[in-house]
Short mmCIF file of C-alpha atoms and ligand atoms in Angstrom, two decimals:
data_model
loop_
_atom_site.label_atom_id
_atom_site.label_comp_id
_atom_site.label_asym_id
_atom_site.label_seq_id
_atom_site.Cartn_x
_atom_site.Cartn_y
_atom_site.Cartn_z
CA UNK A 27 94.53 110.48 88.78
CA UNK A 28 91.55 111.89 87.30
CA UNK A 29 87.44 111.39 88.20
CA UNK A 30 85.53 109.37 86.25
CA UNK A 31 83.84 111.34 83.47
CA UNK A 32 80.10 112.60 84.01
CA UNK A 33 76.99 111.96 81.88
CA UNK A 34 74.10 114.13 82.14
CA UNK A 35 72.26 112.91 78.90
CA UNK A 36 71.32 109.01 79.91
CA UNK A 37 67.81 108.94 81.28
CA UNK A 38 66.06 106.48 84.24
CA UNK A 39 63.27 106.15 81.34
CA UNK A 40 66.15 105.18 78.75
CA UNK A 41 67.55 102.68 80.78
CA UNK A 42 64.35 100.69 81.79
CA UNK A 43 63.20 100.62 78.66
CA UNK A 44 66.91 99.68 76.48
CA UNK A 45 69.39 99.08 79.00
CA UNK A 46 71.75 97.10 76.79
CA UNK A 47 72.47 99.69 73.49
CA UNK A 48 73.41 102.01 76.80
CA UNK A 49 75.42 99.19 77.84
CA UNK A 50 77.18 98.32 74.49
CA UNK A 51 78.15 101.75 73.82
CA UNK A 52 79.45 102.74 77.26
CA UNK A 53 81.88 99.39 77.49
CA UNK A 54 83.30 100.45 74.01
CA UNK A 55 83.55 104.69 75.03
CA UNK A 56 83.59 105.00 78.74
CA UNK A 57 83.05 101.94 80.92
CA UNK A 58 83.56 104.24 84.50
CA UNK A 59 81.12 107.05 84.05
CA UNK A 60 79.34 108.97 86.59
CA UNK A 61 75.96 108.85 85.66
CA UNK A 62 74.04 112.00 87.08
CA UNK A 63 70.63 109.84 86.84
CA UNK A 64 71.53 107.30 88.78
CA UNK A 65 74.14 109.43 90.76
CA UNK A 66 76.31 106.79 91.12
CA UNK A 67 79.73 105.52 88.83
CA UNK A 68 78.38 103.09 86.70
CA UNK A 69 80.59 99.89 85.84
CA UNK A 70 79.97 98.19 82.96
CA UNK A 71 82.81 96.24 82.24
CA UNK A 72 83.01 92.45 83.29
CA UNK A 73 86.47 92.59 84.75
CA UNK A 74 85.39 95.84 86.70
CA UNK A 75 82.08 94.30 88.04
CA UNK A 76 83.94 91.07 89.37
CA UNK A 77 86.52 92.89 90.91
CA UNK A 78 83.86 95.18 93.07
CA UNK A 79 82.01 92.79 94.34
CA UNK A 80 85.22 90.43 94.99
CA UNK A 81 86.95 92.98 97.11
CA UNK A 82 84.86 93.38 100.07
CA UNK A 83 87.77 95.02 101.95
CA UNK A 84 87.38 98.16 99.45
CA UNK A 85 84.00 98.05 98.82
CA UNK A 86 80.93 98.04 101.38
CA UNK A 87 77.23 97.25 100.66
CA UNK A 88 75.80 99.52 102.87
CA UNK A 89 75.18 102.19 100.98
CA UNK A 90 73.10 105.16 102.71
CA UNK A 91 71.45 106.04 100.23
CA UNK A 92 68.98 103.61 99.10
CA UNK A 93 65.40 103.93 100.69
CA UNK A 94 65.71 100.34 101.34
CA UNK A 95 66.16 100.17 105.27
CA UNK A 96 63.17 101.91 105.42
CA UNK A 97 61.03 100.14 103.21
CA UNK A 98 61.82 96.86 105.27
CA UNK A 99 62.16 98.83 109.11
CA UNK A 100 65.46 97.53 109.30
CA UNK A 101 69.11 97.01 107.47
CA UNK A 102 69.00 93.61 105.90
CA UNK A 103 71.51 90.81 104.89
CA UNK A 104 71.76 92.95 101.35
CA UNK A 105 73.31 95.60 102.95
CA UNK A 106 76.00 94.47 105.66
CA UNK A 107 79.60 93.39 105.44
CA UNK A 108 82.05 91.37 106.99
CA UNK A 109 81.64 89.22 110.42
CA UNK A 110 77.82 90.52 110.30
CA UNK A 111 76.59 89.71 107.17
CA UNK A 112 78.55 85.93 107.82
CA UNK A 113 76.45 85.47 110.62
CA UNK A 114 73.16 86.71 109.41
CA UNK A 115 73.75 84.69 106.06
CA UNK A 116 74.81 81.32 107.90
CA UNK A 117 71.97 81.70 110.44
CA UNK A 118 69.67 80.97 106.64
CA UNK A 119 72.10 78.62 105.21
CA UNK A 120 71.11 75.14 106.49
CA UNK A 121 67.84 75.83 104.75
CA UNK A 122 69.55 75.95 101.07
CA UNK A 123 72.13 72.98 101.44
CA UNK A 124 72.02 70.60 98.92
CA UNK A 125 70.83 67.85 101.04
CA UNK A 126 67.98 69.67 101.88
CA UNK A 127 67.24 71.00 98.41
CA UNK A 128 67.67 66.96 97.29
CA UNK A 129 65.32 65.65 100.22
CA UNK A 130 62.81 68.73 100.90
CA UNK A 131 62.15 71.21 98.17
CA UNK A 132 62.78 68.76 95.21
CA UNK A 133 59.12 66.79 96.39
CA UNK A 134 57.76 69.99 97.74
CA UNK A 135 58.58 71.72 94.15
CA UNK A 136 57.46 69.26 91.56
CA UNK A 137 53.95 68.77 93.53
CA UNK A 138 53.84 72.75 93.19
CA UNK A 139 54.86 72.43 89.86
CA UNK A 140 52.96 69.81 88.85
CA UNK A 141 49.24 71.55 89.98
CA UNK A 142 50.17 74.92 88.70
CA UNK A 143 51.10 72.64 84.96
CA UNK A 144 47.80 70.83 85.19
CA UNK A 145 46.10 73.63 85.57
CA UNK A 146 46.68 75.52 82.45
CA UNK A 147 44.32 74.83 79.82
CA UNK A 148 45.51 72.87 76.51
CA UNK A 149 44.89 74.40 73.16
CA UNK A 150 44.26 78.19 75.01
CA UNK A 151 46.43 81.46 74.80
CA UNK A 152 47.78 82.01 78.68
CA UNK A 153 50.30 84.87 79.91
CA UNK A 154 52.55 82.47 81.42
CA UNK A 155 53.84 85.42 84.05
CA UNK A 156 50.21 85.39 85.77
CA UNK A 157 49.16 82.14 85.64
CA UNK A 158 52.42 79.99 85.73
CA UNK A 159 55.85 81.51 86.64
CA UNK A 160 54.78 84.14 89.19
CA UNK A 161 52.42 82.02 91.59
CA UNK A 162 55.30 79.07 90.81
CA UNK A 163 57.91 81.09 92.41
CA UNK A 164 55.70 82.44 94.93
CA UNK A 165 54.55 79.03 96.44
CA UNK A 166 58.29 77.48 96.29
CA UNK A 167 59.52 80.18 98.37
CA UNK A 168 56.56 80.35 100.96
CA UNK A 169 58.02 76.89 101.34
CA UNK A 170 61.22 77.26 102.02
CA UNK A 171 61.06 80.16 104.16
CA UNK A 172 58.76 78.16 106.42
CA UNK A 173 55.36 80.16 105.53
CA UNK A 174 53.61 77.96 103.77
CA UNK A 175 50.00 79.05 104.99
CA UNK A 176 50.42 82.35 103.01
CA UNK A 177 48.58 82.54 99.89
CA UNK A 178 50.96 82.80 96.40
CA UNK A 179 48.81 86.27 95.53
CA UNK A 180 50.09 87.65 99.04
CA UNK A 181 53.67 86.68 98.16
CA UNK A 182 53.72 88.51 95.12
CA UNK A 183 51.89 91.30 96.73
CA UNK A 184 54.27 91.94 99.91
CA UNK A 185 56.76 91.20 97.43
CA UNK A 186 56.02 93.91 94.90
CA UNK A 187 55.45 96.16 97.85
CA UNK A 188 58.85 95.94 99.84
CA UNK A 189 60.29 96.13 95.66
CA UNK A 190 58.50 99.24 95.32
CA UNK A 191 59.54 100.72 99.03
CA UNK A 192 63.46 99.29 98.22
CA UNK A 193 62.96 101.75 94.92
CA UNK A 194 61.14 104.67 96.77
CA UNK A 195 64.22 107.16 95.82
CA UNK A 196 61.16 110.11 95.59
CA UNK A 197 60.70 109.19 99.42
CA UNK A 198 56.94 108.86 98.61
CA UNK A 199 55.34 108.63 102.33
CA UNK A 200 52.38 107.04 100.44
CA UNK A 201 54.41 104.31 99.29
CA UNK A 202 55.91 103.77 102.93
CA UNK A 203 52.86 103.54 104.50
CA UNK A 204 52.11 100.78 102.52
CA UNK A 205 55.33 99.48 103.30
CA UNK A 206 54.04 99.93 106.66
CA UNK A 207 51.14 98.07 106.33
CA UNK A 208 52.89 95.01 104.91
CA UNK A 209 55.39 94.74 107.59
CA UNK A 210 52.55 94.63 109.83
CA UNK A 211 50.83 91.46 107.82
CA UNK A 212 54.39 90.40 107.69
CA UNK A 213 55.86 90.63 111.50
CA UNK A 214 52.42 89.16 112.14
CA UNK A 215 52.82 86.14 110.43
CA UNK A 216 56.08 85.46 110.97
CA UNK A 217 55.41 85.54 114.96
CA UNK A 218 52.56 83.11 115.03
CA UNK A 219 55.13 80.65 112.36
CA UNK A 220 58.37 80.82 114.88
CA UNK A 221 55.77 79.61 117.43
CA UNK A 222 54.48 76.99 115.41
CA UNK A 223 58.72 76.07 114.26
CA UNK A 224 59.72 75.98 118.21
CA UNK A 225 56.93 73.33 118.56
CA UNK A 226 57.37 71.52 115.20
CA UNK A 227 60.95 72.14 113.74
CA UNK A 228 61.01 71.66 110.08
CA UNK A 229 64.65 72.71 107.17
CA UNK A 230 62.24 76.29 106.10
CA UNK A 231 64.54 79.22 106.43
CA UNK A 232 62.21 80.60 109.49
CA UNK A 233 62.55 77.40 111.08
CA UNK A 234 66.60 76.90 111.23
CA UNK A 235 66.54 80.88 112.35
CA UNK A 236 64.71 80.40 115.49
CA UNK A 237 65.88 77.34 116.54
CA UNK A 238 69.64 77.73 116.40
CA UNK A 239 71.22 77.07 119.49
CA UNK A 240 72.74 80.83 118.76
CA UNK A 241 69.83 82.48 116.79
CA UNK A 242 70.58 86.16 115.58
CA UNK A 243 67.92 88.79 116.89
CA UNK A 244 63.92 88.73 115.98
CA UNK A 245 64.29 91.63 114.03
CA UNK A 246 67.08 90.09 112.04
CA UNK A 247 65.21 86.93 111.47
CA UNK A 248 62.19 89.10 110.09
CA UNK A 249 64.18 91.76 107.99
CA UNK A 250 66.07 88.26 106.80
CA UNK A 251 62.83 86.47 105.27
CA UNK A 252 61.31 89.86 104.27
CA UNK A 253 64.56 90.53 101.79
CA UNK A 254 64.08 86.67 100.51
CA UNK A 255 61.01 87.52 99.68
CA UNK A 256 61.51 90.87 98.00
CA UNK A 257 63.98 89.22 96.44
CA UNK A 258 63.26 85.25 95.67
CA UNK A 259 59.74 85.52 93.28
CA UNK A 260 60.84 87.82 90.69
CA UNK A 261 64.14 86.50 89.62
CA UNK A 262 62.71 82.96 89.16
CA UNK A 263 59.59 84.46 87.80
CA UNK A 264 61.24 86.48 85.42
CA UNK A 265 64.11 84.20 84.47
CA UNK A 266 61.72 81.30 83.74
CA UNK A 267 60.08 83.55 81.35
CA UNK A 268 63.47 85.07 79.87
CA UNK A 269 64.14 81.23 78.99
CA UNK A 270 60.30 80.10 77.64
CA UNK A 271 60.80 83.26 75.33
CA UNK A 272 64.40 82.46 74.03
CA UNK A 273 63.23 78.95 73.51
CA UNK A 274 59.85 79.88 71.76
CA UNK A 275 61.78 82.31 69.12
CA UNK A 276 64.63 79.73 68.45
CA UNK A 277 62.98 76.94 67.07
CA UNK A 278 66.14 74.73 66.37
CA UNK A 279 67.32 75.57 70.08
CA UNK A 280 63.56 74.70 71.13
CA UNK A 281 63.89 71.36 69.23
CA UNK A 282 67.63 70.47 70.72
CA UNK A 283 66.27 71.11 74.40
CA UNK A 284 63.41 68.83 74.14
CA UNK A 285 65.20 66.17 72.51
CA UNK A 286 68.70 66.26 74.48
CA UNK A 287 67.43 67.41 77.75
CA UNK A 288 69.12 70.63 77.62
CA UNK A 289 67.57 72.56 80.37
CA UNK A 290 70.41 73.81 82.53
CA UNK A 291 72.15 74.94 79.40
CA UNK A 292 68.75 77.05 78.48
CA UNK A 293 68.81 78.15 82.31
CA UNK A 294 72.34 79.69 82.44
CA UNK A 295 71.52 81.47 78.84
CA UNK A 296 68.77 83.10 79.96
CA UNK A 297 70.01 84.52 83.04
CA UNK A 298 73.40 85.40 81.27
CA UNK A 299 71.13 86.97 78.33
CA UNK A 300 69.16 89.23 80.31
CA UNK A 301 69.96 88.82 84.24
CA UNK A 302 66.75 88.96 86.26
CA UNK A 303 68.70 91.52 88.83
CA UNK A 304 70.73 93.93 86.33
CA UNK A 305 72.55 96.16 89.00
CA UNK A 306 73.98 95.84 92.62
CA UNK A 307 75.91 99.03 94.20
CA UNK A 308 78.62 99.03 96.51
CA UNK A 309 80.34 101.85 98.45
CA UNK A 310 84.41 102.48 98.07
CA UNK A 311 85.65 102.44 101.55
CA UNK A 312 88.87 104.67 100.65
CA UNK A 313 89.33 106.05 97.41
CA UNK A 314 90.50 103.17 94.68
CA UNK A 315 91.16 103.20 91.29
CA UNK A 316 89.23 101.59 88.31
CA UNK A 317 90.38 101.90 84.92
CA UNK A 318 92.19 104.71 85.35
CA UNK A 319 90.10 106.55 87.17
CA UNK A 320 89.78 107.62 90.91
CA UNK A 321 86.26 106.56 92.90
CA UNK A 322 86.97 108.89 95.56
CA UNK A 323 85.57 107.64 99.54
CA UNK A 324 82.65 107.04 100.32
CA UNK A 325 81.48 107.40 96.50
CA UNK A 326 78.87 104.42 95.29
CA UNK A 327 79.48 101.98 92.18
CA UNK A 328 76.82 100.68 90.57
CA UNK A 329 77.81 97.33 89.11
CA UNK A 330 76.20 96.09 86.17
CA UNK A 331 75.51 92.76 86.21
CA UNK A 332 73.39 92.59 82.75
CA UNK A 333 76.39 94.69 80.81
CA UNK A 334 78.88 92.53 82.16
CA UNK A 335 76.96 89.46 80.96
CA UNK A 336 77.16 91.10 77.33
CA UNK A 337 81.13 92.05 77.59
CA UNK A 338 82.50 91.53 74.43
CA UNK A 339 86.30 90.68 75.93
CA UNK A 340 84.46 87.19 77.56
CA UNK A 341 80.87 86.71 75.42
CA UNK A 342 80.77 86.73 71.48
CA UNK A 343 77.45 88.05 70.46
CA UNK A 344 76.60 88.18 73.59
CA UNK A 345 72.93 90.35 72.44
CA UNK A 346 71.96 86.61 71.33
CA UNK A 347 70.63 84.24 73.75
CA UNK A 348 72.46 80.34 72.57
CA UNK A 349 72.52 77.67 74.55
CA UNK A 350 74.98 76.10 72.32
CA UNK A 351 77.48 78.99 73.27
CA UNK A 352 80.88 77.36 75.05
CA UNK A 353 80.17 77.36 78.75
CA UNK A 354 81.69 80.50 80.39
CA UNK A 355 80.91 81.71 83.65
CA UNK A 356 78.48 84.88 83.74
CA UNK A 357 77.61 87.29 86.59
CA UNK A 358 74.04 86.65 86.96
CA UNK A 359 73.99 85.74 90.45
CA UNK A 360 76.67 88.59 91.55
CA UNK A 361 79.98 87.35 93.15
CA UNK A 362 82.15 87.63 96.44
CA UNK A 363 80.48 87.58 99.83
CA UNK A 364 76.93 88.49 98.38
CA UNK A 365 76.65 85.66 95.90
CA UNK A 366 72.94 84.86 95.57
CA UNK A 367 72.00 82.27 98.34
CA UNK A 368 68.94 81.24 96.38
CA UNK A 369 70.98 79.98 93.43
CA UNK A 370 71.23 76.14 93.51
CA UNK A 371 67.02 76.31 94.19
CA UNK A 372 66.84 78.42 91.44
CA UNK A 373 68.58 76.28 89.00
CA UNK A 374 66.35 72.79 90.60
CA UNK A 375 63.05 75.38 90.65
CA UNK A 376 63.52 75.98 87.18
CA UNK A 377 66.22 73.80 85.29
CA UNK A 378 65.24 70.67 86.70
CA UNK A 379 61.76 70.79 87.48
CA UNK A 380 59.34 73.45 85.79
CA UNK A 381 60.63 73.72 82.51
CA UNK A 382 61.24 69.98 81.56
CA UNK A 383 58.00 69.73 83.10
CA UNK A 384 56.12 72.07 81.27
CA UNK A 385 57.47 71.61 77.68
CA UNK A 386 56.54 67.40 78.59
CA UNK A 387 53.12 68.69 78.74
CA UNK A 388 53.47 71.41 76.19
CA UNK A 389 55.40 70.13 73.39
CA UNK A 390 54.36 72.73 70.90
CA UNK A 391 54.01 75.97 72.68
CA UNK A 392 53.96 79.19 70.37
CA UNK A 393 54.40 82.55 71.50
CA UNK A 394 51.06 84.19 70.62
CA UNK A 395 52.47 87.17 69.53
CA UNK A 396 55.82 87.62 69.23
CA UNK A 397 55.91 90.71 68.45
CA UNK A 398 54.52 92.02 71.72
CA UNK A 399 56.45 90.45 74.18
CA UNK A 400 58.28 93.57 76.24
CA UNK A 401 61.23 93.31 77.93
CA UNK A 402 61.33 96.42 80.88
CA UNK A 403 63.32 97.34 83.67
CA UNK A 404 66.48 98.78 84.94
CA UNK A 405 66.69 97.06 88.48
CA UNK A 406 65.04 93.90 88.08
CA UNK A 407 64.33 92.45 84.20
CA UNK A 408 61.99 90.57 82.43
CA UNK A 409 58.93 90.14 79.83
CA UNK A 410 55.77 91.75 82.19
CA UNK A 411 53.51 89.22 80.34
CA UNK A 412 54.36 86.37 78.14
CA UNK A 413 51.18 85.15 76.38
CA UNK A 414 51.50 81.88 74.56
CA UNK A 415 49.27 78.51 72.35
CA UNK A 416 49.45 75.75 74.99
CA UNK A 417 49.46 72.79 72.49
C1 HEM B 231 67.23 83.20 88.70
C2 HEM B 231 67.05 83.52 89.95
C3 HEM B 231 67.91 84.47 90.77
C4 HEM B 231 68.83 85.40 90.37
C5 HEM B 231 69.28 85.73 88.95
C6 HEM B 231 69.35 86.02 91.58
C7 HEM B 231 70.32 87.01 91.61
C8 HEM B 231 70.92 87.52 92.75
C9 HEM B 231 72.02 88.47 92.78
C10 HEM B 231 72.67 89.11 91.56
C11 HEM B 231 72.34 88.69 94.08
C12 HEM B 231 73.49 89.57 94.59
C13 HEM B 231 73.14 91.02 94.80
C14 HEM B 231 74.35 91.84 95.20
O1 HEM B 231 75.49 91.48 94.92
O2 HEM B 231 74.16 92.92 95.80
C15 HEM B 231 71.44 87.90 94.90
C16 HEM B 231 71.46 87.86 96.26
C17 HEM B 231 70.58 87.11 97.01
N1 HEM B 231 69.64 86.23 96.55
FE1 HEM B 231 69.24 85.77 94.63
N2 HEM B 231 68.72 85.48 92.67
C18 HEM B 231 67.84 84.51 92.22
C19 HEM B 231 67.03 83.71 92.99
C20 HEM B 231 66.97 83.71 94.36
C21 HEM B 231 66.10 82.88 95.15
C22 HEM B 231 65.07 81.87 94.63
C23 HEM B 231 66.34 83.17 96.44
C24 HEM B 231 65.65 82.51 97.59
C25 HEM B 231 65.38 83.04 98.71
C26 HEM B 231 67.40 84.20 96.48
C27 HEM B 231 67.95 84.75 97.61
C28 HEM B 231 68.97 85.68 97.64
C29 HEM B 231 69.53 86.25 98.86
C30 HEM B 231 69.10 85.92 100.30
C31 HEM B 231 70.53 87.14 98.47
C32 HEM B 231 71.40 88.00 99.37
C33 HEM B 231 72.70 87.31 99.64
C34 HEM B 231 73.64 88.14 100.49
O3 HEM B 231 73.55 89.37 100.53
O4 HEM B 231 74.51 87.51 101.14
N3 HEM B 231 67.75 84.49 95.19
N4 HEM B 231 70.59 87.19 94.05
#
């Protein structure tokens, strides 16, 4: 069986800047292509993408090569398989059950929501990522992980750091040493928290970690809450404004949302339009065919959630964000084993709490300039600044 084909033309700049005409043309020409860029097979296909990250008997997170482990001093959830991962991933889970999304972060939320809405200034132009969805997401998660004493700017700021260090493929020791420096602010406050949890238990992710009667190691625990937060503030952040922005420019979708309540229908549009994370890699285990083609050992997939979301064989028109479109499951929270945890708060963050919440307040929100909002990025996705009328 032959190799997958190889690609030296398709640039990093290329893909965080249009992503999706890559996308469209490599599902129609050559959905398994070895992209020298990105040195990995990308997969662009739907059924492809599913099947990766549903066979976790051929395919393996871990993959060696990210800078990742580094970034965060230590392999995280992300990037284990099997018995391991289980028990790192249940050790979180009581903290994102329903019942405790129903009787804890449901109040918690819509009194964050709620000041952060009151806040913003009728009648004014606002960028909605800096002064809504960003702190929004940041304060919900300090929440639920159990940190609530840290500020929403530090959030973002560790956050954006341990992004940055995940990304670091230049192995920039500049950029690790502020990784460095993080961790430290990090470990810190994470210690003097357990203390407080042993003494005053509460449902926070930190919380349920060190007080399990079987509780996985310290460094676990840390690496665990440092990945949620690399990786719980920009989705929301950036899917809020995804939706805002497909709302704003479709003015008869805008209309049917406020009157009929449509919210979760605008929420699974805009992360199946343009999914907040866009690719997740996996490692083949033996070599294993996809479409014909051999991914020999050892080799890395990248999967791509976003083109998978736009496959023509499940999504018609799928370049158009509808929230009329039949209901169809997307990929925008991955699949198998790693399935986002942080998807049910997520949908209540967002769904059921800011947005009805904010277009109640803001009826008649305009873009201020349409033609300026920029979507960028090939890892995560979203507008970087979403100014808009508050009327
Ligand atoms: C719209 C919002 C979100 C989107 C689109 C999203 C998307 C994803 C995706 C695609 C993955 C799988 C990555 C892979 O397969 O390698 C993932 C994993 C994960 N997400 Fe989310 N996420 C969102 C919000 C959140 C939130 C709010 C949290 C809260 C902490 C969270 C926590 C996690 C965790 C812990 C994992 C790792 C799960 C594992 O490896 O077992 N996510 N997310």
């Amino acid at each position: 069986m032959p190799h997958a084909p190889v690609d030296d033309t398709i640039t990093i700049p290329q893909m965080v800047r249009d992503p999706y005409s890559v996308y469209a043309r490599l599902r129609r020409e050559t959905p398994v292509l070895h992209v020298k860029a990105l040195g990995r097979t990308l997969l662009t296909r739907a059924e492809h993408t599913k099947w990766v990250k549903d066979s976790p008997e051929l395919f393996s997170t871990n993959d060696p090569d990210t800078p990742m482990q580094r970034a965060f001093r230590a392999h995280t959830l992300m990037r284990k398989d099997g018995e391991e991962h289980a028990r790192e991933r249940g050790a979180m889970a009581p903290a994102f059950s329903g019942r405790n999304i129903n009787q804890c972060w449901t109040p918690t939320y819509t009194r964050i929501a709620e000041d952060y809405v009151a806040a913003l200034p009728r009648g004014e132009t606002v960028d909605l990522f800096t002064d809504l969805t960003g702190p929004y997401a940041a304060a919900c998660l300090s929440h639920l992980l159990g940190i609530p004493e840290v500020d929403a700017h530090t959030m973002q700021r560790w956050s954006q750091i341990l992004i940055d260090g995940a990304g670091n493929f230049g192995w920039d020791p500049a950029l690790f040493a502020e990784c460095d420096r993080a961790n430290d602010e990090m470990d810190a406050v994470f210690i003097t928290a357990a203390d407080r949890h042993r003494a005053e238990p509460d449902q926070s992710a930190l919380s349920v970690m060190v007080n399990a009667e079987d509780p996985i190691a310290q460094s676990q625990i840390h690496s665990n809450i440092k990945i949620a937060i690399g990786g719980g503030i920009n989705e929301p952040r950036d899917a809020a404004l995804t939706i805002i922005y497909g709302l704003l420019s479709n003015p008869d979708q805008f209309d049917a949302c406020k009157r009929d309540g449509l919210w979760t229908q605008a929420f699974e549009e805009g992360v199946r339009w343009v999914a907040p994370i866009q690719v997740s890699s996996r490692v083949a285990k033996e070599d294993v065919e996809i479409g014909g083609f051999v991914i020999p050992k050892g080799d890395t997939v990248m999967t791509s959630q976003a083109s998978a979301n736009h496959d023509e064989a499940v999504f018609e028109n799928g370049h158009l964000f509808d929230i009329f479109r039949a209901k169809t499951p997307h990929q925008a929270f991955g699949n198998g084993p790693h399935f986002c945890q942080g998807t049910h708060i997520a949908r209540r963050m967002l769904a059921n709490i800011l947005l009805p919440m904010l277009f109640e307040r803001f009826p008649n929100m305009e873009l201020a300039d349409a033609g300026k909002v920029a979507f960028t990025g090939f890892g995560f996705r979203g507008p970087r600044s979403l100014p808009v009328v508050l009327n």
